[in-house]
Coordinates of C-alpha atoms in Angstrom, one line a residue:
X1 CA 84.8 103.8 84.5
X2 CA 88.4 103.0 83.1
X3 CA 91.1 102.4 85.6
X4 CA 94.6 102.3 84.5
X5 CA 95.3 98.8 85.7
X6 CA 93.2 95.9 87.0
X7 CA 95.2 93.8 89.3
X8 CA 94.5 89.9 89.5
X9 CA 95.7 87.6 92.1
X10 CA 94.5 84.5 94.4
X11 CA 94.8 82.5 96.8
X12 CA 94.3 78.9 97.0
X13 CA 94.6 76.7 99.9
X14 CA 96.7 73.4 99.8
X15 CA 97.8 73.2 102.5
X16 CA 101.0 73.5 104.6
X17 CA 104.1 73.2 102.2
X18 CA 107.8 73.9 102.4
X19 CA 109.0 76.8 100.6
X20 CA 112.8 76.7 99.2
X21 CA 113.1 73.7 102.3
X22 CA 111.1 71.6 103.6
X23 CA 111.3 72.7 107.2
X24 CA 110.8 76.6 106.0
X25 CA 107.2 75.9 106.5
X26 CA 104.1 78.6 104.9
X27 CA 99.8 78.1 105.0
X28 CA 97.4 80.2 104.8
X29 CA 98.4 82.1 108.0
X30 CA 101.3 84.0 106.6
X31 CA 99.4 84.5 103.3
X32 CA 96.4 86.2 105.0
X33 CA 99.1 88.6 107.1
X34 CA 101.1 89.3 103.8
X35 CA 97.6 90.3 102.2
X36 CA 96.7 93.2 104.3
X37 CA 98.9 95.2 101.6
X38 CA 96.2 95.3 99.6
X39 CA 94.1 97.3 102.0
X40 CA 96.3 100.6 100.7
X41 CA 96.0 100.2 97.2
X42 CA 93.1 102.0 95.7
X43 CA 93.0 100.3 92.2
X44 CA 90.3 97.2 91.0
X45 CA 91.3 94.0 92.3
X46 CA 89.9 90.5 91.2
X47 CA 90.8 87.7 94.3
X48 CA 90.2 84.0 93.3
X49 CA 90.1 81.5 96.1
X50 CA 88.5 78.5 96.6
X51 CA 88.8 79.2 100.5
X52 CA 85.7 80.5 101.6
X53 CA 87.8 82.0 104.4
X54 CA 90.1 83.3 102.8
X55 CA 87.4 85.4 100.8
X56 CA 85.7 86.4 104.2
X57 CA 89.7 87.9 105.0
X58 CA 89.8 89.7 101.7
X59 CA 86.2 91.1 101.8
X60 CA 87.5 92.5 105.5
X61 CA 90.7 93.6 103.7
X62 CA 89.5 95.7 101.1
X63 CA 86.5 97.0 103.3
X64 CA 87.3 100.6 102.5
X65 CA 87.2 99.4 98.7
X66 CA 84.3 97.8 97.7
X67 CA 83.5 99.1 94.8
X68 CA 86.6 98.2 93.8
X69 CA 87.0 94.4 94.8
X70 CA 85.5 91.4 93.2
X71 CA 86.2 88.6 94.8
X72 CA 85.5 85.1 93.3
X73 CA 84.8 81.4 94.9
X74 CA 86.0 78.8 92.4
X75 CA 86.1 75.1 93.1
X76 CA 89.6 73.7 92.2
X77 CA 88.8 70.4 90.4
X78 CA 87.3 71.9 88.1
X79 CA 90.4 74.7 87.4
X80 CA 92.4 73.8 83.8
X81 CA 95.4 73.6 85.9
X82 CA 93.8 70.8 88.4
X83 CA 93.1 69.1 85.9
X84 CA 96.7 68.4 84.9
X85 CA 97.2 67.8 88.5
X86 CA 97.5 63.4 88.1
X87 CA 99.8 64.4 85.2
X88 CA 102.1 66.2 86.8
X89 CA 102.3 64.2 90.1
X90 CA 103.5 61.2 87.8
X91 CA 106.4 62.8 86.5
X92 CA 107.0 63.9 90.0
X93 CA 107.4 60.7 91.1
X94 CA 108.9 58.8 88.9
X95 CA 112.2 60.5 89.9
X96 CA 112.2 63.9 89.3
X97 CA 114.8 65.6 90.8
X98 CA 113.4 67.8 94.5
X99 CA 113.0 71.4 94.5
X100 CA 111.1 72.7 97.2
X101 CA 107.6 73.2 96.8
X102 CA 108.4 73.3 93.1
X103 CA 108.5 69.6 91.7
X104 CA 107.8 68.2 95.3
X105 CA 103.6 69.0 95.5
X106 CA 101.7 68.5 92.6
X107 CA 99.2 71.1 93.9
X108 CA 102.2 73.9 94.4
X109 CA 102.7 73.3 90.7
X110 CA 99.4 73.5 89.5
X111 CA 98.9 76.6 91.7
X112 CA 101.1 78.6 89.7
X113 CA 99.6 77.6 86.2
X114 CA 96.3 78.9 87.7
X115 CA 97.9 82.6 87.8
X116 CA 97.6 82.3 84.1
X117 CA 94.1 80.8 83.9
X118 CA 92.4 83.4 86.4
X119 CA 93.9 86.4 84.3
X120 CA 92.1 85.0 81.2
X121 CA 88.7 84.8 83.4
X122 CA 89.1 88.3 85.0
X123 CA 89.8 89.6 81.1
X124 CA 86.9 88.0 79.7
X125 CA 84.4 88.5 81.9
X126 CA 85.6 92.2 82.2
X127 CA 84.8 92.4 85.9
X128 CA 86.8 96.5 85.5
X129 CA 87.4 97.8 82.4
X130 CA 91.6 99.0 81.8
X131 CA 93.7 99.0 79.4
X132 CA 96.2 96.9 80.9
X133 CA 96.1 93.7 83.6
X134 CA 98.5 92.6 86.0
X135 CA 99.1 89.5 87.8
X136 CA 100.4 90.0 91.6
X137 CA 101.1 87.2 93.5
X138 CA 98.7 87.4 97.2
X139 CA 102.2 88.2 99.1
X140 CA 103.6 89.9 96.4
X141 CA 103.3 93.5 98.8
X142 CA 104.6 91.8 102.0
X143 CA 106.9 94.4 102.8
X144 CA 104.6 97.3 102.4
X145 CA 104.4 98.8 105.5
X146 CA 108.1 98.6 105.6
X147 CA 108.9 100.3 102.4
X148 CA 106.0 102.8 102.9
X149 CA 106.0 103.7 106.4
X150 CA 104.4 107.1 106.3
X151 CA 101.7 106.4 103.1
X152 CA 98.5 104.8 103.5
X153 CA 96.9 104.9 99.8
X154 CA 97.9 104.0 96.7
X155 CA 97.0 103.5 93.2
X156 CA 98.8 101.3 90.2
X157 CA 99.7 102.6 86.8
X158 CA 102.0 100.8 84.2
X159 CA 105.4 102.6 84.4
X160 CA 106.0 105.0 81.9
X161 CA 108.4 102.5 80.0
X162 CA 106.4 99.6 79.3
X163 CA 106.6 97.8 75.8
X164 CA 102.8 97.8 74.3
X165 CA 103.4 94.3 72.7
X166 CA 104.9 93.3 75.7
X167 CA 104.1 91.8 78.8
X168 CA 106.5 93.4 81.7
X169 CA 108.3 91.3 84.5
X170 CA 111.3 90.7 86.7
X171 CA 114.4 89.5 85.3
X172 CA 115.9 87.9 88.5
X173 CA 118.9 86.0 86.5
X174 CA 121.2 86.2 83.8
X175 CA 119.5 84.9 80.5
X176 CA 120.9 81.1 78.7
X177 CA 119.1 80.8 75.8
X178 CA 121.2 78.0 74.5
X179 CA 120.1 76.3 77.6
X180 CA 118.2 73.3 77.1
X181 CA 115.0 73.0 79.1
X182 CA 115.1 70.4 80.1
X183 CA 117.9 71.5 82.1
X184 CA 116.5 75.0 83.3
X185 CA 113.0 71.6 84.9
X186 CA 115.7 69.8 86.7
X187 CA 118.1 72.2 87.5
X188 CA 115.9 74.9 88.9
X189 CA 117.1 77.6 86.9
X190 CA 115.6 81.1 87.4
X191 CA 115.5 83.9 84.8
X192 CA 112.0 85.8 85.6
X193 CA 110.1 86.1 88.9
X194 CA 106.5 84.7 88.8
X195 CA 105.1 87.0 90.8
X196 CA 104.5 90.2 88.7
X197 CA 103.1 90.6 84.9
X198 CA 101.5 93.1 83.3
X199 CA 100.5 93.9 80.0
X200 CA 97.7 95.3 77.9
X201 CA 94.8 93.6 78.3
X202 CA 94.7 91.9 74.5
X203 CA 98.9 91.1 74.9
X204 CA 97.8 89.5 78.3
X205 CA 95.1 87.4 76.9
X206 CA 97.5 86.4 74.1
X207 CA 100.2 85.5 76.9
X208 CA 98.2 83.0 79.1
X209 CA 96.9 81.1 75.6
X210 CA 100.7 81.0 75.4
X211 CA 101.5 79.9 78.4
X212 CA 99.0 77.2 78.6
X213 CA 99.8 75.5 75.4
X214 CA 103.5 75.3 76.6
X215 CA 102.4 73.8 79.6
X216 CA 100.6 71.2 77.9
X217 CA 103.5 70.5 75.3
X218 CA 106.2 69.7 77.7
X219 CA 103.8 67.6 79.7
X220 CA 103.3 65.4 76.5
X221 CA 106.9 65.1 76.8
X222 CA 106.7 64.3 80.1
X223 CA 108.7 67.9 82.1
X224 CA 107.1 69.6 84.6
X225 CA 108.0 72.8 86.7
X226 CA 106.2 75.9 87.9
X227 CA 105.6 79.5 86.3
X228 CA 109.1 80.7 85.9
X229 CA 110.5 78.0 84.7
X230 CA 108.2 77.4 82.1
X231 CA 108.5 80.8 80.8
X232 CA 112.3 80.4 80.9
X233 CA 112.2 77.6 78.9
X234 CA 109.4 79.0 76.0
X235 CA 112.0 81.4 75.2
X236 CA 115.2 79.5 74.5
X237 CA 116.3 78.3 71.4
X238 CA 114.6 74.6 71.6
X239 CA 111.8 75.6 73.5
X240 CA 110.8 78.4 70.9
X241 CA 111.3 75.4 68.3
X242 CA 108.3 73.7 69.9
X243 CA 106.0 76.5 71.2
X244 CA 106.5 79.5 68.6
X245 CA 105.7 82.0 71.2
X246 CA 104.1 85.3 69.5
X247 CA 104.4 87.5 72.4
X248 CA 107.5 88.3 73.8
X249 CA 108.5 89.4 77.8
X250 CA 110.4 92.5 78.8
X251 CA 112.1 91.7 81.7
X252 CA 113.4 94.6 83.7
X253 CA 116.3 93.2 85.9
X254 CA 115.5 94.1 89.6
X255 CA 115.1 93.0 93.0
X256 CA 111.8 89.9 93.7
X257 CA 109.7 93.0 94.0
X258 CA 110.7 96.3 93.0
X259 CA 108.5 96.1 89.7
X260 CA 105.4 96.6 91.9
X261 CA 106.4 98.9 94.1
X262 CA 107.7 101.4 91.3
X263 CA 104.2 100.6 90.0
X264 CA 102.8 102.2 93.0
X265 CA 101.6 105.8 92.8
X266 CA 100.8 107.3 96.3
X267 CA 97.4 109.0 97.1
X268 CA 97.8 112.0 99.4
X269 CA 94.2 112.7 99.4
X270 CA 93.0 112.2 103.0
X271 CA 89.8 110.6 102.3
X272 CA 91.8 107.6 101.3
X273 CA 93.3 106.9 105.0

């Protein structure tokens, strides 16, 4: 059967860690509360964790969904982004300047390259077949119930105008391509949210080979940040010098999370409830 989008997303345990501060604490507690979103959406969903858990918790939250919900143990060490791990905590010490979790834990940082390495898996191995993929962070619906007090199913579909050679996200800042960036590293410069991408499944896969090689070239010159600010940095002037991207985002300027939630379609069949 083809769905109109497969969402991918994860969950990886290291830890307690500061978020923004160091004394705005998050684990997997809030995570596993922030997931039950997922219970309401009636699309595919591919979970990676390496938290055997946290893949009991997910099983339990998409009980009424089965058939729609593969759910993956992976062992960490052995992740591409785990594997830069030593790398990255190197430049972190050797005084890089502290953005919390960002360029203070090692494993934060390699966290968020793994968003790009589990999208490649769930498109190869072709767990659903759609015509286009999404990355959503594991708390990316926190405010569900909130926004959507009186609906209790949905399903995702792209919106209506999403660029086919494009891979859609959140433009949460005003743009400085002249920027160098290094500057957008140390200074902790936003321009896209991490926490929702979508594309069509060949533009995605295209994407993360992307996004991986950049992750290696400006460890070789010895920078390090997460997700956003590596995809900030691809797309200015010097950084396009070194990584000649071929696929190109469209950001859509919005709140952290509105992308997702215009993504969702409600279900007003009962049998969904």
């Amino acid at each position: 059967m083809e769905y109109n989008v497969t969402m991918v997303s994860a969950f990886i345990d290291i830890g307690e860690f500061g978020k923004g501060a160091l004394n705005n604490k998050r684990d997997h507690r809030i995570y596993q509360k922030w997931s039950w979103a997922y219970s309401a959406i009636y699309s595919p969903l591919v979970f990676y964790t390496d938290s055997p858990s946290f893949a009991d918790h997910m099983q339990h939250v998409r009980q009424k969904q089965p058939d729609l919900t593969k759910i993956i143990l992976v062992n960490r060490t052995s992740l591409w982004a785990f594997q830069l791990r030593d790398a990255i905590a190197a430049i972190y010490r050797a005084g890089y300047p502290v953005h919390y979790p960002n360029t203070v834990y090692p494993d934060y940082t390699c966290v968020t390259h793994a968003k790009f390495e589990f999208i490649k898996d769930a498109i190869l191995n072709s767990y659903f077949y759609s015509r286009h993929v999404v990355w959503v962070d594991v708390g990316y619906f926190r405010d569900m119930w909130t926004r959507h007090k009186n609906t209790t199913a949905f399903t995702m579909h792209p919106l209506a105008n999403l660029d086919p050679k494009r891979v859609l996200c959140t433009q949460v800042g005003a743009p400085n391509f002249k920027m160098a960036w290094r500057d957008i590293f140390w200074k902790n410069i936003n321009w896209v949210a991490g926490g929702f991408f979508l594309a069509k499944r060949q533009v995605m896969m295209d994407f993360v080979l992307q996004y991986q090689r950049a992750v290696e070239l400006f460890l070789r010159l010895n920078q390090s940040q997460v997700e956003q600010h590596v995809l900030y940095s691809i797309y200015t002037d010097e950084g396009r010098e070194i990584v000649k991207p071929t696929i190109e985002l469209q950001p859509i300027q919005s709140d952290w999370f509105d992308l997702g939630f215009n993504s969702l379609v409600p279900v007003n069949d009962s049998s969904f409830s």
